[in-house]
Amino acid sequence: MTRVRKGARLAHDPQAQPAPPAEAERPAHVKRVIAVASGKGGVGKSTISVNLAVALARQSLRVGLLDADVYGPSAPRMLGVDGEPGFGPEKKLIPLEAWGVKVMSIGFLVDEAAPMIWRGPMASSAARQMVHDVAWGSAAEPLDVLVVDLPPGTGDIQLTLVQKLKLDGVVIVSTPQEIALIDARRAAAMYIKTATPILGVVENMAWFVDASGARIPIFGEGGARAEAVKLGVPLLAEIPLDMALRQACDDGRPVVAAAPDSASAKVFAAMAKLLG
């Protein structure tokens, strides 16, 4: 089993029997909830979630980021933040803060190298608790936007959250190649079936700019745009393969703050204006 750090921990035993189904509701003192999803791993969903959250915060919004990717939490490393959340009033966890964003992740509660050997109900319960048992805002200072970085795919955690969490919409992330788009279609189909609004599609790794300045679409071209048209939603962003973005993630510094003039940072800023 995965060892949970001493000190801050989930308020209830995630292995307990799940609560009876209830109507989806928004976390207390949160105005809007936007989920970021993908049909498969490795398409840059967490990178987009982190930079979208920070870009929204740079627009003077109160922003939270929930890293609901229980099996592969990466927000702490990408944001360069570590620690153990404490408890506040009503025994709710107090999120850590980084780059103007309130952050909660299972990565704060377990050792970084520990494998998450949790069955679906246990992981779903943990994700649900991180939504509703965290002090995201207050009556005086409600959160404007909570960005939820979902796990890849269409499993238990995603289904639990769309049923229990009142989402204002979901952003679908894909890369241009057909194998990624196939899984993105599956993800979109799940959100359509659960009556979750799809806010738009983001194409990551859209192209690479060579030394001459030419754009080279090494993974294909136009796939995400075509999928957005089929879904009747906007293509929110085309994010290039950018050395500044990769380096910023490795350094724990969101590119929108570390290199605001980079190509990818400008795309994130424009996307935040569309979704803010």
PDB file of C-alpha atoms in Angstrom:
ATOM      1  CA  MET A   1       0.000   0.000   0.000  1.00  0.00           C
ATOM      2  CA  THR A   2       1.080   3.591  -0.530  1.00  0.00           C
ATOM      3  CA  ARG A   3       2.371   5.211   2.634  1.00  0.00           C
ATOM      4  CA  VAL A   4       0.749   8.532   3.472  1.00  0.00           C
ATOM      5  CA  ARG A   5       2.955  11.118   5.132  1.00  0.00           C
ATOM      6  CA  LYS A   6       2.452  11.834   8.779  1.00  0.00           C
ATOM      7  CA  GLY A   7       0.679  15.073   9.622  1.00  0.00           C
ATOM      8  CA  ALA A   8      -1.710  16.363   6.992  1.00  0.00           C
ATOM      9  CA  ARG A   9      -3.811  13.652   5.445  1.00  0.00           C
ATOM     10  CA  LEU A  10      -7.214  13.067   3.948  1.00  0.00           C
ATOM     11  CA  ALA A  11      -9.955  13.608   6.484  1.00  0.00           C
ATOM     12  CA  HIS A  12     -11.571  10.210   5.951  1.00  0.00           C
ATOM     13  CA  ASP A  13     -10.395   6.724   5.083  1.00  0.00           C
ATOM     14  CA  PRO A  14     -10.409   6.522   1.262  1.00  0.00           C
ATOM     15  CA  GLN A  15     -10.953   2.764   1.563  1.00  0.00           C
ATOM     16  CA  ALA A  16     -14.285   3.249   3.292  1.00  0.00           C
ATOM     17  CA  GLN A  17     -17.468   2.448   1.400  1.00  0.00           C
ATOM     18  CA  PRO A  18     -18.362   5.282  -1.007  1.00  0.00           C
ATOM     19  CA  ALA A  19     -21.184   7.578  -0.016  1.00  0.00           C
ATOM     20  CA  PRO A  20     -24.574   7.183  -1.716  1.00  0.00           C
ATOM     21  CA  PRO A  21     -24.924   9.111  -4.997  1.00  0.00           C
ATOM     22  CA  ALA A  22     -25.714  12.777  -4.522  1.00  0.00           C
ATOM     23  CA  GLU A  23     -26.428  15.650  -6.847  1.00  0.00           C
ATOM     24  CA  ALA A  24     -23.296  17.256  -8.283  1.00  0.00           C
ATOM     25  CA  GLU A  25     -22.316  20.387  -6.408  1.00  0.00           C
ATOM     26  CA  ARG A  26     -19.654  23.046  -6.615  1.00  0.00           C
ATOM     27  CA  PRO A  27     -17.094  23.316  -3.780  1.00  0.00           C
ATOM     28  CA  ALA A  28     -17.908  25.938  -1.172  1.00  0.00           C
ATOM     29  CA  HIS A  29     -16.862  29.483  -2.110  1.00  0.00           C
ATOM     30  CA  VAL A  30     -15.861  28.570  -5.679  1.00  0.00           C
ATOM     31  CA  LYS A  31     -17.525  30.450  -8.544  1.00  0.00           C
ATOM     32  CA  ARG A  32     -16.445  28.348 -11.541  1.00  0.00           C
ATOM     33  CA  VAL A  33     -14.841  24.942 -12.092  1.00  0.00           C
ATOM     34  CA  ILE A  34     -12.971  24.088 -15.302  1.00  0.00           C
ATOM     35  CA  ALA A  35     -11.561  20.597 -15.845  1.00  0.00           C
ATOM     36  CA  VAL A  36      -8.668  19.776 -18.159  1.00  0.00           C
ATOM     37  CA  ALA A  37      -8.860  16.280 -19.638  1.00  0.00           C
ATOM     38  CA  SER A  38      -7.183  14.010 -22.157  1.00  0.00           C
ATOM     39  CA  GLY A  39      -7.911  10.620 -23.616  1.00  0.00           C
ATOM     40  CA  LYS A  40      -4.399   9.327 -22.966  1.00  0.00           C
ATOM     41  CA  GLY A  41      -1.269  10.193 -21.030  1.00  0.00           C
ATOM     42  CA  GLY A  42       1.750  11.973 -22.433  1.00  0.00           C
ATOM     43  CA  VAL A  43      -0.057  14.719 -24.331  1.00  0.00           C
ATOM     44  CA  GLY A  44       0.869  17.521 -21.910  1.00  0.00           C
ATOM     45  CA  LYS A  45      -2.418  17.811 -20.025  1.00  0.00           C
ATOM     46  CA  SER A  46      -0.792  18.651 -16.683  1.00  0.00           C
ATOM     47  CA  THR A  47       1.541  21.184 -18.287  1.00  0.00           C
ATOM     48  CA  ILE A  48      -1.497  22.902 -19.770  1.00  0.00           C
ATOM     49  CA  SER A  49      -3.441  22.753 -16.486  1.00  0.00           C
ATOM     50  CA  VAL A  50      -0.598  24.335 -14.514  1.00  0.00           C
ATOM     51  CA  ASN A  51       0.105  27.108 -16.999  1.00  0.00           C
ATOM     52  CA  LEU A  52      -3.581  27.839 -17.559  1.00  0.00           C
ATOM     53  CA  ALA A  53      -4.078  28.250 -13.810  1.00  0.00           C
ATOM     54  CA  VAL A  54      -1.111  30.609 -13.474  1.00  0.00           C
ATOM     55  CA  ALA A  55      -2.144  32.554 -16.584  1.00  0.00           C
ATOM     56  CA  LEU A  56      -5.616  33.041 -15.097  1.00  0.00           C
ATOM     57  CA  ALA A  57      -4.065  34.232 -11.826  1.00  0.00           C
ATOM     58  CA  ARG A  58      -1.991  36.756 -13.765  1.00  0.00           C
ATOM     59  CA  GLN A  59      -5.307  38.248 -14.919  1.00  0.00           C
ATOM     60  CA  SER A  60      -5.996  39.211 -11.289  1.00  0.00           C
ATOM     61  CA  LEU A  61      -8.371  36.298 -10.704  1.00  0.00           C
ATOM     62  CA  ARG A  62      -8.434  34.180  -7.551  1.00  0.00           C
ATOM     63  CA  VAL A  63      -7.451  30.765  -8.876  1.00  0.00           C
ATOM     64  CA  GLY A  64      -7.099  27.263  -7.485  1.00  0.00           C
ATOM     65  CA  LEU A  65      -5.542  24.177  -9.058  1.00  0.00           C
ATOM     66  CA  LEU A  66      -6.635  20.682  -8.067  1.00  0.00           C
ATOM     67  CA  ASP A  67      -4.213  18.010  -9.229  1.00  0.00           C
ATOM     68  CA  ALA A  68      -6.717  15.156  -9.438  1.00  0.00           C
ATOM     69  CA  ASP A  69      -4.286  12.928 -11.327  1.00  0.00           C
ATOM     70  CA  VAL A  70      -4.012  10.681  -8.276  1.00  0.00           C
ATOM     71  CA  TYR A  71      -1.822   8.052  -9.935  1.00  0.00           C
ATOM     72  CA  GLY A  72       0.648  10.547 -11.406  1.00  0.00           C
ATOM     73  CA  PRO A  73       0.579  13.868  -9.526  1.00  0.00           C
ATOM     74  CA  SER A  74       2.931  16.320 -11.219  1.00  0.00           C
ATOM     75  CA  ALA A  75       1.656  19.782 -10.268  1.00  0.00           C
ATOM     76  CA  PRO A  76       3.914  20.075  -7.181  1.00  0.00           C
ATOM     77  CA  ARG A  77       7.039  19.510  -9.274  1.00  0.00           C
ATOM     78  CA  MET A  78       5.892  21.765 -12.132  1.00  0.00           C
ATOM     79  CA  LEU A  79       5.066  24.576  -9.703  1.00  0.00           C
ATOM     80  CA  GLY A  80       8.166  24.077  -7.554  1.00  0.00           C
ATOM     81  CA  VAL A  81       6.114  23.757  -4.381  1.00  0.00           C
ATOM     82  CA  ASP A  82       6.278  21.173  -1.616  1.00  0.00           C
ATOM     83  CA  GLY A  83       4.966  20.835   1.905  1.00  0.00           C
ATOM     84  CA  GLU A  84       2.163  19.351   3.919  1.00  0.00           C
ATOM     85  CA  PRO A  85      -1.181  21.175   3.988  1.00  0.00           C
ATOM     86  CA  GLY A  86      -2.470  22.044   7.424  1.00  0.00           C
ATOM     87  CA  PHE A  87      -6.024  22.139   8.681  1.00  0.00           C
ATOM     88  CA  GLY A  88      -8.180  25.231   8.959  1.00  0.00           C
ATOM     89  CA  PRO A  89     -11.707  25.920  10.197  1.00  0.00           C
ATOM     90  CA  GLU A  90     -14.198  23.080   9.818  1.00  0.00           C
ATOM     91  CA  LYS A  91     -11.222  20.680   9.628  1.00  0.00           C
ATOM     92  CA  LYS A  92     -10.664  21.456   5.962  1.00  0.00           C
ATOM     93  CA  LEU A  93      -7.221  21.214   4.391  1.00  0.00           C
ATOM     94  CA  ILE A  94      -5.520  24.508   3.596  1.00  0.00           C
ATOM     95  CA  PRO A  95      -4.095  24.427   0.055  1.00  0.00           C
ATOM     96  CA  LEU A  96      -0.509  25.469  -0.527  1.00  0.00           C
ATOM     97  CA  GLU A  97       0.132  28.522  -2.685  1.00  0.00           C
ATOM     98  CA  ALA A  98       2.509  29.032  -5.591  1.00  0.00           C
ATOM     99  CA  TRP A  99       2.668  31.635  -8.344  1.00  0.00           C
ATOM    100  CA  GLY A 100      -0.565  33.203  -7.131  1.00  0.00           C
ATOM    101  CA  VAL A 101      -2.481  29.906  -7.274  1.00  0.00           C
ATOM    102  CA  LYS A 102      -3.920  27.805  -4.443  1.00  0.00           C
ATOM    103  CA  VAL A 103      -2.793  24.229  -5.054  1.00  0.00           C
ATOM    104  CA  MET A 104      -3.915  20.847  -3.739  1.00  0.00           C
ATOM    105  CA  SER A 105      -2.408  17.552  -4.865  1.00  0.00           C
ATOM    106  CA  ILE A 106      -2.128  14.027  -3.549  1.00  0.00           C
ATOM    107  CA  GLY A 107       1.576  14.656  -4.171  1.00  0.00           C
ATOM    108  CA  PHE A 108       1.628  16.771  -1.002  1.00  0.00           C
ATOM    109  CA  LEU A 109       0.354  13.852   1.059  1.00  0.00           C
ATOM    110  CA  VAL A 110       2.518  10.953  -0.140  1.00  0.00           C
ATOM    111  CA  ASP A 111       6.201  10.464  -0.847  1.00  0.00           C
ATOM    112  CA  GLU A 112       7.122  11.531  -4.388  1.00  0.00           C
ATOM    113  CA  ALA A 113       8.632   8.156  -5.315  1.00  0.00           C
ATOM    114  CA  ALA A 114       5.813   6.092  -3.791  1.00  0.00           C
ATOM    115  CA  PRO A 115       3.657   4.195  -6.308  1.00  0.00           C
ATOM    116  CA  MET A 116      -0.070   4.844  -5.946  1.00  0.00           C
ATOM    117  CA  ILE A 117      -1.269   1.254  -5.545  1.00  0.00           C
ATOM    118  CA  TRP A 118      -4.921   2.202  -5.047  1.00  0.00           C
ATOM    119  CA  ARG A 119      -7.984   0.587  -6.532  1.00  0.00           C
ATOM    120  CA  GLY A 120     -10.509   2.742  -8.367  1.00  0.00           C
ATOM    121  CA  PRO A 121     -12.947   3.355  -5.467  1.00  0.00           C
ATOM    122  CA  MET A 122     -10.102   4.372  -3.152  1.00  0.00           C
ATOM    123  CA  ALA A 123      -8.573   6.760  -5.688  1.00  0.00           C
ATOM    124  CA  SER A 124     -12.001   8.201  -6.528  1.00  0.00           C
ATOM    125  CA  SER A 125     -12.750   8.808  -2.862  1.00  0.00           C
ATOM    126  CA  ALA A 126      -9.412  10.578  -2.423  1.00  0.00           C
ATOM    127  CA  ALA A 127     -10.082  12.816  -5.431  1.00  0.00           C
ATOM    128  CA  ARG A 128     -13.575  13.629  -4.174  1.00  0.00           C
ATOM    129  CA  GLN A 129     -12.217  14.600  -0.762  1.00  0.00           C
ATOM    130  CA  MET A 130      -9.623  16.892  -2.339  1.00  0.00           C
ATOM    131  CA  VAL A 131     -12.493  18.735  -4.003  1.00  0.00           C
ATOM    132  CA  HIS A 132     -14.852  19.192  -1.085  1.00  0.00           C
ATOM    133  CA  ASP A 133     -12.598  18.887   1.996  1.00  0.00           C
ATOM    134  CA  VAL A 134     -10.282  21.742   1.009  1.00  0.00           C
ATOM    135  CA  ALA A 135     -10.732  25.397   1.988  1.00  0.00           C
ATOM    136  CA  TRP A 136     -10.497  26.819  -1.524  1.00  0.00           C
ATOM    137  CA  GLY A 137     -12.007  30.174  -0.667  1.00  0.00           C
ATOM    138  CA  SER A 138     -14.113  32.055   1.839  1.00  0.00           C
ATOM    139  CA  ALA A 139     -17.322  34.053   1.845  1.00  0.00           C
ATOM    140  CA  ALA A 140     -15.253  37.241   1.763  1.00  0.00           C
ATOM    141  CA  GLU A 141     -12.781  36.010  -0.873  1.00  0.00           C
ATOM    142  CA  PRO A 142     -14.346  33.287  -3.027  1.00  0.00           C
ATOM    143  CA  LEU A 143     -12.272  31.537  -5.642  1.00  0.00           C
ATOM    144  CA  ASP A 144     -13.015  32.836  -9.142  1.00  0.00           C
ATOM    145  CA  VAL A 145     -11.870  29.678 -10.937  1.00  0.00           C
ATOM    146  CA  LEU A 146     -10.845  26.189  -9.859  1.00  0.00           C
ATOM    147  CA  VAL A 147      -8.843  24.359 -12.540  1.00  0.00           C
ATOM    148  CA  VAL A 148      -9.010  20.565 -12.172  1.00  0.00           C
ATOM    149  CA  ASP A 149      -6.245  18.512 -13.766  1.00  0.00           C
ATOM    150  CA  LEU A 150      -7.986  15.187 -14.392  1.00  0.00           C
ATOM    151  CA  PRO A 151      -6.196  11.864 -14.857  1.00  0.00           C
ATOM    152  CA  PRO A 152      -5.870  10.709 -18.472  1.00  0.00           C
ATOM    153  CA  GLY A 153      -8.537   8.425 -19.864  1.00  0.00           C
ATOM    154  CA  THR A 154     -12.140   7.740 -18.891  1.00  0.00           C
ATOM    155  CA  GLY A 155     -11.912   5.777 -15.650  1.00  0.00           C
ATOM    156  CA  ASP A 156     -13.405   5.785 -12.171  1.00  0.00           C
ATOM    157  CA  ILE A 157     -11.941   9.114 -11.042  1.00  0.00           C
ATOM    158  CA  GLN A 158     -13.201  11.034 -14.059  1.00  0.00           C
ATOM    159  CA  LEU A 159     -16.667   9.518 -13.782  1.00  0.00           C
ATOM    160  CA  THR A 160     -16.844  10.190 -10.040  1.00  0.00           C
ATOM    161  CA  LEU A 161     -15.836  13.816 -10.446  1.00  0.00           C
ATOM    162  CA  VAL A 162     -18.243  14.597 -13.277  1.00  0.00           C
ATOM    163  CA  GLN A 163     -21.035  13.039 -11.190  1.00  0.00           C
ATOM    164  CA  LYS A 164     -20.117  14.681  -7.876  1.00  0.00           C
ATOM    165  CA  LEU A 165     -18.548  17.961  -8.985  1.00  0.00           C
ATOM    166  CA  LYS A 166     -20.560  20.633 -10.754  1.00  0.00           C
ATOM    167  CA  LEU A 167     -18.308  21.443 -13.692  1.00  0.00           C
ATOM    168  CA  ASP A 168     -18.746  24.558 -15.793  1.00  0.00           C
ATOM    169  CA  GLY A 169     -16.953  22.746 -18.571  1.00  0.00           C
ATOM    170  CA  VAL A 170     -14.014  20.650 -19.683  1.00  0.00           C
ATOM    171  CA  VAL A 171     -11.079  21.373 -21.979  1.00  0.00           C
ATOM    172  CA  ILE A 172      -9.923  18.417 -24.106  1.00  0.00           C
ATOM    173  CA  VAL A 173      -6.164  18.172 -24.742  1.00  0.00           C
ATOM    174  CA  SER A 174      -4.606  16.190 -27.578  1.00  0.00           C
ATOM    175  CA  THR A 175      -1.537  16.080 -29.755  1.00  0.00           C
ATOM    176  CA  PRO A 176      -1.892  16.151 -33.561  1.00  0.00           C
ATOM    177  CA  GLN A 177      -1.282  12.492 -34.365  1.00  0.00           C
ATOM    178  CA  GLU A 178      -4.234  10.226 -35.065  1.00  0.00           C
ATOM    179  CA  ILE A 179      -3.479   7.759 -32.258  1.00  0.00           C
ATOM    180  CA  ALA A 180      -3.884  10.568 -29.708  1.00  0.00           C
ATOM    181  CA  LEU A 181      -6.982  11.926 -31.440  1.00  0.00           C
ATOM    182  CA  ILE A 182      -8.686   8.521 -31.237  1.00  0.00           C
ATOM    183  CA  ASP A 183      -8.406   8.629 -27.449  1.00  0.00           C
ATOM    184  CA  ALA A 184      -9.420  12.288 -27.360  1.00  0.00           C
ATOM    185  CA  ARG A 185     -12.640  11.332 -29.161  1.00  0.00           C
ATOM    186  CA  ARG A 186     -13.347   8.703 -26.510  1.00  0.00           C
ATOM    187  CA  ALA A 187     -12.835  11.277 -23.766  1.00  0.00           C
ATOM    188  CA  ALA A 188     -15.098  13.778 -25.515  1.00  0.00           C
ATOM    189  CA  ALA A 189     -17.783  11.105 -25.908  1.00  0.00           C
ATOM    190  CA  MET A 190     -17.757  10.439 -22.167  1.00  0.00           C
ATOM    191  CA  TYR A 191     -18.247  14.109 -21.327  1.00  0.00           C
ATOM    192  CA  ILE A 192     -21.038  14.407 -23.863  1.00  0.00           C
ATOM    193  CA  LYS A 193     -22.784  11.368 -22.351  1.00  0.00           C
ATOM    194  CA  THR A 194     -22.488  12.861 -18.855  1.00  0.00           C
ATOM    195  CA  ALA A 195     -23.845  16.236 -20.059  1.00  0.00           C
ATOM    196  CA  THR A 196     -20.577  17.995 -19.236  1.00  0.00           C
ATOM    197  CA  PRO A 197     -20.044  21.057 -21.469  1.00  0.00           C
ATOM    198  CA  ILE A 198     -16.921  20.873 -23.644  1.00  0.00           C
ATOM    199  CA  LEU A 199     -15.369  24.335 -23.661  1.00  0.00           C
ATOM    200  CA  GLY A 200     -12.913  23.611 -26.436  1.00  0.00           C
ATOM    201  CA  VAL A 201      -9.942  21.632 -27.680  1.00  0.00           C
ATOM    202  CA  VAL A 202      -6.241  22.331 -27.160  1.00  0.00           C
ATOM    203  CA  GLU A 203      -3.633  20.940 -29.541  1.00  0.00           C
ATOM    204  CA  ASN A 204      -0.286  20.483 -27.803  1.00  0.00           C
ATOM    205  CA  MET A 205       3.037  19.888 -29.593  1.00  0.00           C
ATOM    206  CA  ALA A 206       1.450  21.445 -32.667  1.00  0.00           C
ATOM    207  CA  TRP A 207       4.714  22.279 -34.408  1.00  0.00           C
ATOM    208  CA  PHE A 208       8.413  22.884 -33.967  1.00  0.00           C
ATOM    209  CA  VAL A 209      10.146  26.047 -35.161  1.00  0.00           C
ATOM    210  CA  ASP A 210      13.518  25.288 -36.763  1.00  0.00           C
ATOM    211  CA  ALA A 211      16.572  27.537 -36.922  1.00  0.00           C
ATOM    212  CA  SER A 212      15.240  29.287 -40.020  1.00  0.00           C
ATOM    213  CA  GLY A 213      11.978  30.150 -38.296  1.00  0.00           C
ATOM    214  CA  ALA A 214       9.904  27.685 -40.308  1.00  0.00           C
ATOM    215  CA  ARG A 215       7.113  25.784 -38.580  1.00  0.00           C
ATOM    216  CA  ILE A 216       7.489  22.013 -38.889  1.00  0.00           C
ATOM    217  CA  PRO A 217       4.393  19.983 -37.860  1.00  0.00           C
ATOM    218  CA  ILE A 218       6.356  16.868 -36.916  1.00  0.00           C
ATOM    219  CA  PHE A 219       3.348  15.077 -35.370  1.00  0.00           C
ATOM    220  CA  GLY A 220       0.861  15.952 -38.093  1.00  0.00           C
ATOM    221  CA  GLU A 221      -1.274  18.971 -38.803  1.00  0.00           C
ATOM    222  CA  GLY A 222      -4.881  20.060 -38.407  1.00  0.00           C
ATOM    223  CA  GLY A 223      -6.182  17.036 -36.490  1.00  0.00           C
ATOM    224  CA  ALA A 224      -7.284  18.837 -33.342  1.00  0.00           C
ATOM    225  CA  ARG A 225      -8.810  21.670 -35.358  1.00  0.00           C
ATOM    226  CA  ALA A 226     -10.885  19.152 -37.307  1.00  0.00           C
ATOM    227  CA  GLU A 227     -12.033  17.470 -34.092  1.00  0.00           C
ATOM    228  CA  ALA A 228     -13.058  20.828 -32.645  1.00  0.00           C
ATOM    229  CA  VAL A 229     -15.159  21.483 -35.738  1.00  0.00           C
ATOM    230  CA  LYS A 230     -16.843  18.070 -35.408  1.00  0.00           C
ATOM    231  CA  LEU A 231     -17.636  18.776 -31.757  1.00  0.00           C
ATOM    232  CA  GLY A 232     -18.871  22.275 -32.534  1.00  0.00           C
ATOM    233  CA  VAL A 233     -16.450  23.858 -30.066  1.00  0.00           C
ATOM    234  CA  PRO A 234     -13.537  26.279 -30.480  1.00  0.00           C
ATOM    235  CA  LEU A 235      -9.914  25.312 -30.917  1.00  0.00           C
ATOM    236  CA  LEU A 236      -8.681  27.163 -27.844  1.00  0.00           C
ATOM    237  CA  ALA A 237      -4.959  26.937 -28.504  1.00  0.00           C
ATOM    238  CA  GLU A 238      -2.210  25.396 -30.597  1.00  0.00           C
ATOM    239  CA  ILE A 239       0.841  25.070 -28.376  1.00  0.00           C
ATOM    240  CA  PRO A 240       4.215  24.609 -30.076  1.00  0.00           C
ATOM    241  CA  LEU A 241       7.073  22.374 -29.021  1.00  0.00           C
ATOM    242  CA  ASP A 242       9.016  24.986 -27.092  1.00  0.00           C
ATOM    243  CA  MET A 243      12.341  24.557 -25.284  1.00  0.00           C
ATOM    244  CA  ALA A 244      11.372  27.305 -22.841  1.00  0.00           C
ATOM    245  CA  LEU A 245       8.239  25.386 -21.864  1.00  0.00           C
ATOM    246  CA  ARG A 246      10.126  22.133 -21.282  1.00  0.00           C
ATOM    247  CA  GLN A 247      12.836  23.858 -19.253  1.00  0.00           C
ATOM    248  CA  ALA A 248      10.316  25.766 -17.154  1.00  0.00           C
ATOM    249  CA  CYS A 249       8.468  22.562 -16.228  1.00  0.00           C
ATOM    250  CA  ASP A 250      11.711  20.866 -15.207  1.00  0.00           C
ATOM    251  CA  ASP A 251      12.688  23.884 -13.111  1.00  0.00           C
ATOM    252  CA  GLY A 252       9.345  24.154 -11.320  1.00  0.00           C
ATOM    253  CA  ARG A 253       8.579  27.536 -12.869  1.00  0.00           C
ATOM    254  CA  PRO A 254       5.460  27.950 -15.055  1.00  0.00           C
ATOM    255  CA  VAL A 255       6.489  29.278 -18.440  1.00  0.00           C
ATOM    256  CA  VAL A 256       3.838  32.013 -18.336  1.00  0.00           C
ATOM    257  CA  ALA A 257       5.754  33.519 -15.401  1.00  0.00           C
ATOM    258  CA  ALA A 258       9.309  32.372 -16.157  1.00  0.00           C
ATOM    259  CA  ALA A 259       9.350  33.273 -19.863  1.00  0.00           C
ATOM    260  CA  PRO A 260       6.260  35.415 -20.569  1.00  0.00           C
ATOM    261  CA  ASP A 261       7.571  36.457 -23.990  1.00  0.00           C
ATOM    262  CA  SER A 262       8.044  32.884 -25.209  1.00  0.00           C
ATOM    263  CA  ALA A 263       5.783  31.494 -27.913  1.00  0.00           C
ATOM    264  CA  SER A 264       4.040  29.032 -25.605  1.00  0.00           C
ATOM    265  CA  ALA A 265       3.531  31.583 -22.816  1.00  0.00           C
ATOM    266  CA  LYS A 266       1.736  33.921 -25.220  1.00  0.00           C
ATOM    267  CA  VAL A 267      -0.561  31.081 -26.277  1.00  0.00           C
ATOM    268  CA  PHE A 268      -1.416  30.271 -22.648  1.00  0.00           C
ATOM    269  CA  ALA A 269      -2.147  33.938 -21.944  1.00  0.00           C
ATOM    270  CA  ALA A 270      -4.503  34.114 -24.924  1.00  0.00           C
ATOM    271  CA  MET A 271      -6.252  30.906 -23.860  1.00  0.00           C
ATOM    272  CA  ALA A 272      -6.708  32.247 -20.334  1.00  0.00           C
ATOM    273  CA  LYS A 273      -8.441  35.319 -21.749  1.00  0.00           C
ATOM    274  CA  LEU A 274     -10.876  33.057 -23.590  1.00  0.00           C
ATOM    275  CA  LEU A 275     -11.652  30.994 -20.492  1.00  0.00           C
ATOM    276  CA  GLY A 276     -11.303  33.605 -17.739  1.00  0.00           C
TER     277      GLY A 276
END
